[in-house]
XYZ file of C-alpha atoms in Angstrom:
661
model
C -36.832 -47.536 -87.571
C -35.724 -50.138 -90.131
C -32.007 -50.384 -90.670
C -30.499 -47.952 -93.142
C -30.229 -49.153 -96.727
C -26.920 -48.214 -98.320
C -24.624 -49.819 -100.896
C -27.354 -52.302 -101.770
C -27.786 -53.831 -98.321
C -29.324 -53.264 -94.905
C -27.015 -52.176 -92.081
C -27.325 -52.595 -88.326
C -27.732 -48.868 -87.885
C -30.623 -46.503 -88.606
C -30.528 -43.104 -90.263
C -31.132 -41.410 -86.888
C -28.228 -43.244 -85.234
C -25.683 -41.020 -86.933
C -26.241 -38.174 -84.471
C -23.945 -39.601 -81.789
C -21.389 -41.313 -84.039
C -21.293 -38.318 -86.376
C -20.980 -35.848 -83.490
C -18.097 -37.810 -82.012
C -16.256 -37.970 -85.324
C -17.034 -34.295 -85.939
C -15.529 -33.402 -82.561
C -12.380 -35.418 -83.326
C -12.083 -34.021 -86.848
C -12.441 -30.405 -85.668
C -9.747 -30.917 -83.036
C -7.541 -32.555 -85.637
C -8.130 -29.710 -88.115
C -7.226 -27.115 -85.467
C -4.139 -29.104 -84.513
C -3.076 -29.492 -88.153
C -3.628 -25.780 -88.753
C -1.449 -24.989 -85.733
C 1.286 -27.287 -87.068
C 1.105 -25.661 -90.477
C 1.207 -22.158 -88.975
C 4.140 -22.931 -86.681
C 6.252 -24.632 -89.367
C 5.245 -22.514 -92.360
C 8.306 -21.373 -94.285
C 10.603 -23.884 -92.557
C 10.290 -26.663 -95.144
C 13.453 -25.588 -96.964
C 14.875 -29.082 -97.406
C 14.888 -31.071 -100.642
C 11.487 -32.667 -100.023
C 10.090 -29.810 -98.001
C 7.712 -28.644 -100.701
C 6.067 -32.075 -100.776
C 5.675 -32.155 -97.001
C 4.312 -28.608 -97.047
C 1.789 -29.573 -99.727
C 0.703 -32.573 -97.664
C -0.378 -30.357 -94.761
C -2.181 -27.895 -97.073
C -4.188 -30.588 -98.873
C -4.899 -32.329 -95.552
C -6.439 -29.112 -94.212
C -8.664 -28.855 -97.289
C -9.735 -32.518 -97.045
C -10.545 -32.148 -93.352
C -12.624 -29.050 -94.095
C -14.774 -30.959 -96.621
C -15.116 -33.896 -94.202
C -16.186 -31.570 -91.390
C -18.824 -29.972 -93.629
C -20.196 -33.384 -94.630
C -20.320 -34.497 -90.995
C -22.196 -31.335 -90.001
C -24.802 -32.098 -92.665
C -25.085 -35.739 -91.561
C -25.523 -34.854 -87.876
C -28.088 -32.155 -88.637
C -30.211 -34.287 -90.959
C -29.929 -37.377 -88.737
C -31.373 -35.394 -85.828
C -34.547 -34.614 -87.752
C -37.820 -36.520 -87.608
C -38.711 -39.346 -85.235
C -37.958 -43.027 -85.063
C -40.911 -44.053 -87.221
C -41.020 -40.875 -89.297
C -37.821 -40.941 -91.387
C -39.175 -38.543 -94.002
C -36.972 -35.590 -92.948
C -33.959 -37.943 -93.109
C -34.490 -39.192 -96.639
C -31.248 -37.536 -97.774
C -29.078 -39.455 -95.282
C -28.033 -42.204 -97.756
C -26.823 -39.535 -100.213
C -24.823 -37.810 -97.472
C -23.372 -41.158 -96.436
C -22.266 -41.759 -100.036
C -20.628 -38.333 -100.113
C -18.883 -39.035 -96.833
C -17.726 -42.425 -98.108
C -16.343 -40.825 -101.285
C -14.220 -38.497 -99.160
C -12.525 -41.530 -97.613
C -10.945 -42.346 -100.989
C -8.794 -39.185 -101.317
C -8.122 -39.314 -97.575
C -6.795 -42.859 -97.870
C -4.736 -42.005 -100.943
C -3.313 -38.928 -99.251
C -2.447 -40.929 -96.106
C -0.556 -43.450 -98.255
C 1.289 -40.717 -100.115
C 2.092 -38.970 -96.820
C 3.621 -42.151 -95.434
C 5.746 -42.542 -98.596
C 6.861 -38.928 -98.638
C 7.808 -38.941 -94.968
C 9.958 -42.023 -95.451
C 11.569 -40.994 -98.782
C 11.553 -37.182 -99.084
C 12.213 -36.055 -95.534
C 15.991 -36.377 -95.626
C 17.750 -33.190 -94.751
C 14.654 -31.596 -93.236
C 14.483 -30.369 -89.689
C 13.347 -33.080 -87.215
C 10.575 -30.827 -85.857
C 8.993 -30.341 -89.301
C 9.305 -34.016 -90.160
C 7.828 -34.984 -86.787
C 4.828 -32.732 -87.379
C 4.073 -34.392 -90.707
C 4.609 -37.871 -89.231
C 2.108 -37.044 -86.478
C -0.441 -35.930 -89.070
C 0.071 -39.123 -91.099
C -0.288 -41.341 -88.005
C -3.463 -39.515 -86.987
C -4.883 -40.054 -90.487
C -4.256 -43.783 -90.304
C -5.747 -44.057 -86.811
C -8.972 -42.403 -87.945
C -9.147 -44.492 -91.107
C -8.692 -47.737 -89.156
C -11.235 -46.622 -86.563
C -13.732 -46.027 -89.340
C -13.095 -49.515 -90.696
C -13.716 -51.030 -87.278
C -16.940 -49.014 -86.985
C -18.148 -50.349 -90.338
C -17.538 -53.904 -89.127
C -19.614 -53.226 -86.016
C -22.657 -52.069 -87.988
C -22.298 -54.706 -90.703
C -25.293 -57.026 -90.702
C -24.494 -60.424 -92.285
C -28.223 -61.011 -92.770
C -28.827 -57.627 -94.395
C -28.153 -58.361 -98.055
C -31.030 -57.468 -100.316
C -32.150 -60.369 -102.424
C -32.841 -59.421 -106.058
C -36.375 -59.665 -107.281
C -39.138 -57.771 -109.019
C -40.155 -54.554 -107.230
C -43.720 -55.718 -106.872
C -42.612 -58.760 -104.907
C -40.319 -56.690 -102.677
C -43.126 -54.291 -101.872
C -45.477 -57.105 -101.008
C -42.920 -58.714 -98.714
C -41.672 -62.257 -98.588
C -44.862 -63.628 -97.067
C -46.723 -62.777 -100.271
C -44.397 -64.647 -102.611
C -46.224 -67.527 -104.185
C -45.792 -71.296 -104.058
C -42.364 -72.907 -104.125
C -40.484 -69.652 -104.768
C -41.578 -68.164 -101.450
C -40.963 -71.388 -99.530
C -37.498 -71.779 -101.008
C -36.633 -68.158 -100.212
C -37.837 -68.514 -96.617
C -35.986 -71.783 -96.134
C -32.772 -70.273 -97.463
C -33.130 -67.172 -95.273
C -33.755 -69.256 -92.152
C -30.755 -71.469 -92.890
C -28.515 -68.433 -93.355
C -29.734 -66.926 -90.067
C -29.083 -70.147 -88.152
C -25.596 -70.509 -89.670
C -24.729 -66.916 -88.778
C -25.762 -67.371 -85.149
C -23.974 -70.734 -84.949
C -20.788 -69.058 -86.186
C -21.177 -66.302 -83.598
C -21.611 -68.844 -80.809
C -18.598 -70.874 -81.945
C -16.507 -67.725 -82.055
C -17.684 -66.725 -78.577
C -16.981 -70.203 -77.198
C -13.882 -70.907 -79.269
C -12.050 -72.195 -76.204
C -14.550 -75.038 -75.698
C -14.131 -78.439 -77.367
C -16.182 -78.720 -80.552
C -17.605 -82.168 -79.775
C -21.030 -83.519 -80.699
C -22.811 -82.296 -77.557
C -21.489 -78.771 -77.992
C -22.389 -78.702 -81.683
C -25.933 -79.828 -80.855
C -26.212 -77.106 -78.208
C -24.900 -74.459 -80.625
C -27.444 -75.518 -83.229
C -30.353 -75.502 -80.772
C -29.440 -72.086 -79.366
C -28.877 -70.645 -82.851
C -32.312 -71.771 -84.009
C -33.944 -70.252 -80.946
C -32.119 -66.904 -81.115
C -32.426 -66.499 -84.883
C -36.143 -67.231 -84.667
C -36.642 -64.635 -81.954
C -34.928 -61.787 -83.820
C -36.165 -62.672 -87.281
C -39.553 -60.942 -87.341
C -38.536 -57.384 -86.423
C -36.754 -54.677 -88.336
C -35.232 -52.932 -85.317
C -31.639 -51.869 -84.854
C -29.927 -52.024 -81.415
C -30.519 -48.335 -80.715
C -34.272 -48.805 -81.289
C -34.270 -51.513 -78.631
C -32.372 -49.208 -76.250
C -34.971 -46.482 -76.822
C -37.802 -48.919 -76.221
C -36.256 -50.119 -72.968
C -35.697 -46.548 -71.752
C -39.283 -45.562 -72.523
C -40.641 -48.759 -71.035
C -38.695 -48.248 -67.803
C -40.082 -44.764 -67.363
C -43.604 -45.921 -68.173
C -43.334 -48.694 -65.580
C -42.060 -46.220 -62.983
C -44.968 -43.880 -63.700
C -47.465 -46.705 -63.177
C -45.710 -47.734 -59.982
C -45.838 -44.174 -58.620
C -49.535 -43.900 -59.451
C -50.393 -47.235 -57.840
C -52.623 -46.979 -54.794
C -50.745 -48.146 -51.671
C -53.913 -49.927 -50.558
C -53.516 -52.280 -53.510
C -50.479 -53.866 -51.829
C -51.751 -56.662 -49.624
C -49.972 -57.233 -46.361
C -50.444 -60.051 -43.890
C -50.970 -59.539 -40.225
C -48.043 -60.770 -38.108
C -50.469 -62.917 -36.117
C -51.954 -64.664 -39.136
C -51.049 -68.291 -39.965
C -49.791 -67.149 -43.364
C -47.362 -64.747 -41.719
C -46.149 -67.447 -39.348
C -45.593 -69.800 -42.279
C -43.791 -67.017 -44.132
C -41.487 -66.329 -41.184
C -40.592 -69.999 -40.879
C -39.860 -70.282 -44.588
C -37.669 -67.188 -44.451
C -35.579 -68.775 -41.688
C -35.172 -71.975 -43.704
C -34.432 -70.069 -46.908
C -31.752 -67.922 -45.259
C -30.094 -71.079 -43.957
C -30.217 -72.890 -47.312
C -28.944 -69.844 -49.186
C -25.616 -70.217 -47.397
C -25.226 -73.654 -48.999
C -26.328 -72.373 -52.418
C -23.612 -69.723 -52.199
C -21.063 -72.272 -50.971
C -21.630 -74.246 -54.188
C -20.086 -71.337 -56.116
C -16.806 -71.945 -54.295
C -16.527 -75.209 -56.208
C -15.378 -73.541 -59.387
C -13.086 -75.041 -61.993
C -10.538 -73.768 -64.436
C -13.331 -73.402 -66.991
C -13.297 -69.711 -66.107
C -9.994 -69.443 -67.976
C -11.201 -71.740 -70.765
C -8.718 -74.486 -69.926
C -10.049 -77.904 -70.812
C -9.460 -80.961 -68.705
C -10.239 -84.485 -69.795
C -10.485 -85.955 -66.328
C -13.541 -85.792 -64.111
C -12.977 -84.372 -60.672
C -15.339 -85.890 -58.111
C -13.759 -85.816 -54.658
C -14.670 -85.388 -51.069
C -12.957 -82.366 -49.541
C -9.576 -80.916 -50.373
C -8.503 -78.184 -52.748
C -8.548 -79.229 -56.376
C -8.921 -77.419 -59.680
C -9.172 -74.095 -57.888
C -11.762 -75.181 -55.323
C -11.274 -73.344 -52.054
C -12.689 -75.967 -49.711
C -11.857 -73.876 -46.681
C -14.224 -71.232 -48.049
C -16.994 -73.831 -48.295
C -16.441 -74.826 -44.678
C -16.569 -71.201 -43.618
C -19.749 -70.473 -45.625
C -21.661 -73.500 -44.380
C -20.296 -73.841 -40.852
C -19.783 -77.566 -41.432
C -16.807 -79.788 -40.751
C -14.778 -81.694 -43.297
C -16.342 -84.992 -42.216
C -19.857 -83.667 -42.901
C -19.326 -83.687 -46.674
C -20.431 -86.893 -48.352
C -19.632 -86.007 -51.943
C -18.235 -83.021 -53.852
C -18.217 -82.917 -57.649
C -16.165 -80.424 -59.641
C -17.052 -81.960 -62.985
C -18.354 -79.328 -65.403
C -19.558 -79.954 -68.933
C -22.558 -78.851 -70.903
C -25.670 -80.226 -69.124
C -23.396 -81.405 -66.274
C -22.849 -78.946 -63.427
C -20.956 -79.166 -60.112
C -22.743 -79.990 -56.870
C -22.053 -81.311 -53.391
C -23.860 -83.441 -50.814
C -23.400 -82.743 -47.115
C -24.959 -83.490 -43.736
C -26.602 -80.414 -42.247
C -26.796 -81.282 -38.559
C -28.393 -77.961 -37.594
C -31.491 -78.680 -39.680
C -31.089 -82.471 -39.593
C -30.975 -82.756 -43.340
C -29.026 -84.398 -46.134
C -28.439 -81.342 -48.264
C -27.750 -81.298 -52.000
C -26.441 -77.925 -53.213
C -26.144 -77.282 -56.964
C -23.950 -74.570 -58.434
C -25.276 -71.776 -60.638
C -23.805 -70.345 -63.828
C -20.063 -69.823 -63.571
C -18.611 -71.000 -66.891
C -19.237 -70.950 -70.624
C -20.500 -74.527 -70.413
C -23.042 -73.440 -67.817
C -24.083 -70.585 -70.085
C -24.739 -73.031 -72.922
C -26.862 -75.071 -70.541
C -28.816 -71.913 -69.664
C -29.347 -70.989 -73.297
C -30.611 -74.434 -74.302
C -34.069 -73.007 -73.739
C -35.989 -75.487 -75.847
C -37.971 -77.882 -73.725
C -38.322 -81.624 -73.506
C -40.790 -84.021 -71.988
C -40.309 -84.794 -68.324
C -42.883 -87.440 -67.480
C -43.586 -87.720 -63.754
C -45.729 -90.455 -62.273
C -48.891 -89.155 -60.650
C -48.916 -85.793 -62.427
C -51.914 -85.106 -64.627
C -51.397 -82.829 -67.575
C -48.576 -82.171 -69.991
C -45.155 -82.397 -68.364
C -42.244 -80.637 -70.019
C -39.329 -78.540 -68.821
C -36.329 -76.424 -69.888
C -34.075 -78.780 -71.846
C -30.700 -77.681 -70.476
C -31.758 -77.801 -66.825
C -33.751 -80.989 -67.305
C -30.621 -82.652 -68.701
C -28.554 -81.318 -65.788
C -31.122 -82.582 -63.272
C -31.064 -85.994 -64.961
C -27.261 -86.092 -64.733
C -27.252 -85.342 -60.987
C -30.200 -87.718 -60.424
C -28.213 -90.598 -61.910
C -25.125 -89.708 -59.894
C -27.058 -89.561 -56.622
C -28.865 -92.866 -57.126
C -26.632 -94.982 -59.351
C -23.447 -94.114 -57.466
C -25.134 -94.692 -54.116
C -24.403 -91.175 -52.829
C -27.786 -90.655 -51.162
C -27.784 -94.216 -49.898
C -24.438 -93.536 -48.209
C -25.727 -90.297 -46.684
C -28.884 -91.843 -45.249
C -26.917 -94.813 -43.960
C -24.979 -92.355 -41.815
C -28.060 -90.290 -40.832
C -31.204 -92.361 -41.495
C -33.494 -89.974 -39.573
C -32.516 -86.933 -41.657
C -34.694 -85.525 -44.438
C -33.574 -84.563 -47.942
C -33.184 -80.860 -48.837
C -32.128 -79.631 -52.294
C -31.042 -76.070 -53.028
C -29.328 -73.922 -55.623
C -29.203 -70.435 -57.125
C -30.075 -69.396 -60.699
C -29.130 -72.322 -62.946
C -28.614 -74.324 -59.760
C -32.071 -73.301 -58.510
C -33.809 -74.399 -61.695
C -31.895 -77.683 -61.745
C -32.620 -78.241 -58.046
C -36.370 -77.842 -58.660
C -36.400 -80.398 -61.465
C -34.194 -82.746 -59.450
C -36.637 -82.482 -56.553
C -39.476 -83.484 -58.886
C -37.501 -86.508 -60.064
C -36.673 -87.571 -56.482
C -40.096 -86.839 -54.988
C -41.432 -90.375 -55.438
C -38.398 -91.871 -53.657
C -38.228 -89.202 -50.921
C -41.786 -87.982 -50.190
C -40.641 -85.613 -47.407
C -37.963 -83.804 -49.391
C -37.912 -80.005 -49.621
C -36.371 -77.732 -52.216
C -35.366 -74.066 -51.983
C -34.713 -72.553 -55.399
C -33.181 -69.068 -55.324
C -33.697 -66.827 -58.372
C -34.689 -69.715 -60.682
C -35.381 -68.942 -64.356
C -38.972 -68.195 -65.288
C -39.095 -70.455 -68.342
C -38.539 -73.648 -66.384
C -41.489 -76.062 -66.318
C -45.021 -76.601 -67.535
C -48.095 -75.593 -65.563
C -48.765 -79.162 -64.450
C -45.260 -79.578 -63.016
C -45.371 -76.128 -61.392
C -48.624 -77.019 -59.602
C -47.244 -80.411 -58.567
C -44.096 -78.820 -57.105
C -45.980 -76.384 -54.842
C -46.079 -78.973 -52.058
C -42.298 -79.221 -51.707
C -40.577 -76.397 -53.655
C -40.173 -72.773 -52.568
C -38.829 -70.260 -55.101
C -37.223 -67.135 -53.641
C -37.136 -64.070 -55.919
C -35.621 -60.703 -55.018
C -37.073 -57.438 -56.320
C -37.068 -56.946 -60.085
C -34.685 -59.804 -60.820
C -34.640 -60.396 -64.586
C -33.946 -64.148 -64.590
C -37.202 -65.334 -62.911
C -39.043 -63.311 -65.551
C -37.127 -64.790 -68.473
C -39.162 -67.026 -70.727
C -39.836 -67.041 -74.423
C -43.438 -65.764 -74.068
C -42.227 -63.001 -71.732
C -39.523 -61.989 -74.188
C -42.067 -61.955 -77.012
C -44.269 -59.737 -74.848
C -41.298 -57.451 -74.156
C -40.601 -57.260 -77.877
C -44.204 -56.275 -78.598
C -44.127 -53.612 -75.891
C -40.853 -52.222 -77.249
C -42.384 -52.044 -80.732
C -45.391 -50.216 -79.332
C -43.289 -47.709 -77.385
C -40.985 -47.047 -80.329
C -43.786 -46.655 -82.855
C -45.869 -44.328 -80.642
C -43.134 -41.910 -79.593
C -42.862 -38.635 -81.489
C -39.514 -37.379 -80.178
C -36.147 -37.769 -81.915
C -34.133 -40.779 -80.886
C -31.129 -38.817 -79.655
C -33.314 -36.836 -77.211
C -34.902 -40.001 -75.839
C -31.515 -41.646 -75.331
C -30.000 -38.595 -73.637
C -32.977 -38.139 -71.313
C -33.085 -41.882 -70.653
C -29.411 -41.960 -69.660
C -29.944 -38.986 -67.348
C -32.946 -40.710 -65.764
C -31.049 -43.965 -65.221
C -28.040 -42.208 -63.678
C -29.607 -39.414 -61.656
C -33.294 -40.298 -61.376
C -35.955 -37.613 -61.303
C -39.494 -37.692 -62.605
C -40.209 -39.997 -65.545
C -40.469 -38.021 -68.752
C -44.018 -37.580 -69.965
C -43.528 -39.005 -73.439
C -46.652 -38.985 -75.613
C -48.572 -42.191 -76.053
C -49.450 -41.606 -79.672
C -47.885 -39.689 -82.503
C -48.874 -36.100 -83.183
C -50.416 -35.863 -86.595
C -50.065 -32.184 -87.288
C -51.181 -30.959 -90.671
C -47.665 -30.156 -91.856
C -46.551 -33.716 -91.095
C -49.220 -35.437 -93.121
C -47.053 -35.248 -96.233
C -44.287 -37.224 -94.517
C -44.284 -41.053 -94.507
C -45.595 -41.925 -91.059
C -44.538 -45.394 -90.015
C -46.234 -47.358 -87.295
C -45.713 -50.444 -85.217
C -46.654 -52.724 -88.093
C -43.849 -51.277 -90.214
C -41.282 -52.388 -87.648
C -42.313 -55.977 -88.275
C -40.598 -57.888 -91.043
C -43.707 -58.557 -93.059
C -44.089 -54.826 -93.588
C -40.490 -54.203 -94.603
C -38.963 -54.744 -97.994
C -35.434 -54.120 -96.756
C -35.047 -57.163 -94.584
C -36.326 -60.520 -95.695
C -38.526 -62.461 -93.327
C -37.171 -65.613 -91.786
C -40.522 -66.813 -90.439
C -43.417 -68.445 -92.190
C -46.735 -70.010 -91.423
C -45.300 -73.506 -91.658
C -42.169 -72.824 -89.643
C -41.501 -75.414 -86.949
C -42.600 -74.088 -83.566
C -40.054 -74.399 -80.789
C -41.294 -76.028 -77.632
C -39.750 -73.065 -75.823
C -42.589 -70.960 -77.227
C -44.983 -72.811 -74.926
C -45.711 -71.184 -71.559
C -43.252 -72.147 -68.839
C -43.501 -71.239 -65.163
C -41.532 -70.768 -61.974
C -41.458 -73.816 -59.707
C -43.412 -74.245 -56.466
C -44.612 -71.482 -54.186
C -43.040 -68.119 -54.906
C -41.613 -66.030 -52.075
C -41.114 -62.506 -53.397
C -38.787 -60.147 -51.510
C -38.968 -56.405 -52.190
C -37.356 -53.295 -50.752
C -39.484 -51.462 -48.232
C -39.466 -47.812 -49.269
C -38.721 -45.757 -52.387
C -37.086 -47.530 -55.300
C -34.390 -44.849 -55.633
C -32.244 -43.878 -52.675
C -28.695 -42.818 -51.961
C -25.952 -45.408 -52.042
C -25.220 -45.226 -48.317
C -28.831 -45.223 -47.134
C -30.098 -48.217 -45.219
C -32.675 -50.501 -46.776
C -35.197 -52.851 -45.218
C -36.900 -55.695 -47.013
C -40.360 -57.212 -46.917
C -41.584 -60.552 -48.218
C -44.908 -61.945 -49.345
C -46.230 -64.984 -51.137
C -46.777 -64.227 -54.793
C -48.222 -65.972 -57.822
C -46.765 -66.764 -61.205
C -48.925 -64.036 -62.775
C -46.701 -61.404 -61.141
C -43.759 -62.670 -63.228
C -45.395 -62.732 -66.658
C -43.660 -59.584 -67.832
C -40.091 -58.298 -67.718
C -39.550 -55.262 -65.479
C -36.952 -52.779 -66.687
C -34.848 -51.478 -63.820
C -31.210 -50.662 -63.003
C -31.449 -53.448 -60.385
C -32.765 -56.136 -62.727
C -29.291 -57.753 -62.742
C -28.095 -56.684 -59.275
C -31.148 -58.308 -57.647
C -30.100 -61.615 -59.173
C -26.708 -61.734 -57.469
C -26.494 -64.376 -54.723
C -24.960 -62.038 -52.167
C -27.896 -59.632 -52.664
C -30.390 -62.453 -52.084
C -28.563 -63.592 -48.941
C -28.350 -60.016 -47.665
C -32.107 -59.538 -48.051
C -32.874 -62.820 -46.272
C -30.519 -62.008 -43.403
C -32.058 -58.558 -43.143
C -35.510 -60.021 -42.521
C -34.508 -62.934 -40.313
C -32.119 -60.861 -38.182
C -34.377 -57.774 -38.255
C -31.683 -55.272 -39.149
C -31.242 -53.001 -42.190
C -28.385 -53.218 -44.646
C -26.477 -50.579 -46.566
C -26.981 -50.548 -50.303
C -23.262 -50.006 -50.893
C -21.344 -53.301 -50.739
C -18.753 -53.546 -48.021
C -15.115 -53.935 -48.930
C -15.170 -57.113 -46.875
C -17.976 -58.660 -48.895
C -17.395 -61.695 -51.065
C -16.898 -60.146 -54.471
C -16.504 -63.564 -56.064
C -20.190 -64.254 -55.381
C -21.305 -61.679 -57.937
C -22.156 -64.211 -60.606
C -25.208 -64.994 -62.649
């Protein structure tokens, strides 16, 4: 439901979110009350020192204060558990209870201050045991008070202030404000949202240099993120509920799907033969994509270096070159160029001679630093004109910039010329994982005119990568490999908008309390079982008709008076809102068998050619992140090419440093 309105502003917590937080505090307060009562009972009559009466009074008043706090928390938890997400009618008294609870903090704070003073000034001559008991009570009071302050900071929403205005305008919503007043209000709200997100990004990346390129990236990312979250009135727990419901709904559809709907290719068919050959090549190239991760820099510890590190071989800036040799099976002399340079839009890569496949291989590293993350999040798009391609050509800005950087290095510095001078009969192969896979695909498009026979293997590339025209053009030389329900190949702005709409629909149509949905969802994620049969539309029983029933439309900003809209009809549209696609032909690898199995059970994989339509929606699954890990992709490829199953549990000998996004 919309965020709770209290103290004249919107907070990042709803009235039905107080069940868990209130229950936890209630549990702590009850234990503390019992403990304080035990202290008072044990030491009663022993405060016979000069300040003993004061210390005795402190414990008595503390017991009374805790009793009132416990009663208020019981009321808050009970009322917060009533109603449903979009039916807050039974919880209309929550703000009043919150005010009562907040008022109780005042005497508690005053009493904690007085207790600290009395312990330090009036405890002389008292027994150490009695003084220690009071000190423990005072310390516990301060710990709980500070914890409450931290909790308030967590739910504080810097964009939640209510702007003053006539009630009629608030009820109509910001979109209905007229002429220049509405435009000015919207412009101000958008500017505030962008500044807030820029501040958050700068705080997150405080260890990075605040130069012009980083400031531009922060601004671009802030505009994108603030625009995405600006048109909903959901709190984080609402999103968690929507994801839990959506996961169970997807599992129900998957269980009901007819097995005959899954198309399989005969082993003797040409398509199957082509698939088997591509799997062999992909498994081989994946070793080089993983080896690129061994070229990591001290960016992981946020240490900045002014020099650029482009070397051939050797250990430098934390690069374990021996690990690269082991992963690829190459010799030191086979490496033409290794770059450790890492800045925003500039990612590490290496060029080597792959004698087994007779190829000059360019391997690009995936995300492994904050700078790489900024490159990932620069999800706006820019024009990428390619000769001979009909249609609009545009691509992900961050990866397009990274591909342009490597393109200039390869050609202007003569790196490829040097490689093909040594092995003129070799062909060019480009590969990478995640960020490296997306960059490799765009680099292949840029180099295609100069190297018509090149091939590219992109592992787990991002979904919002290139326009339809470029995706069709790349099908002749790019193969994208996607494992299971990997989230990243399904990430694009349209897909995220679709996910947001589906979350709104699930949240608005469910008629169970939020705490029940979250508890059952956690149980389902941890232990499995049958998906809960949540209703698809709200029950409208006669006794509920008097309550304010809220629907999906109410969760949108234009229907809420508590959170001002940051979007308008004339808002500039981000290029990232345009449809973007995975590159080339898509090789989709899935587990053969049930989706849930024991940790130590063996799993086999199957692969089939897929289309971009299969990746137009985000699939919610516990493996949506695990399937993106490079070691998981390599394991699945080796399983199919070597025809042997793998255990789901990672071995202790596995490369844990490969678990990166």
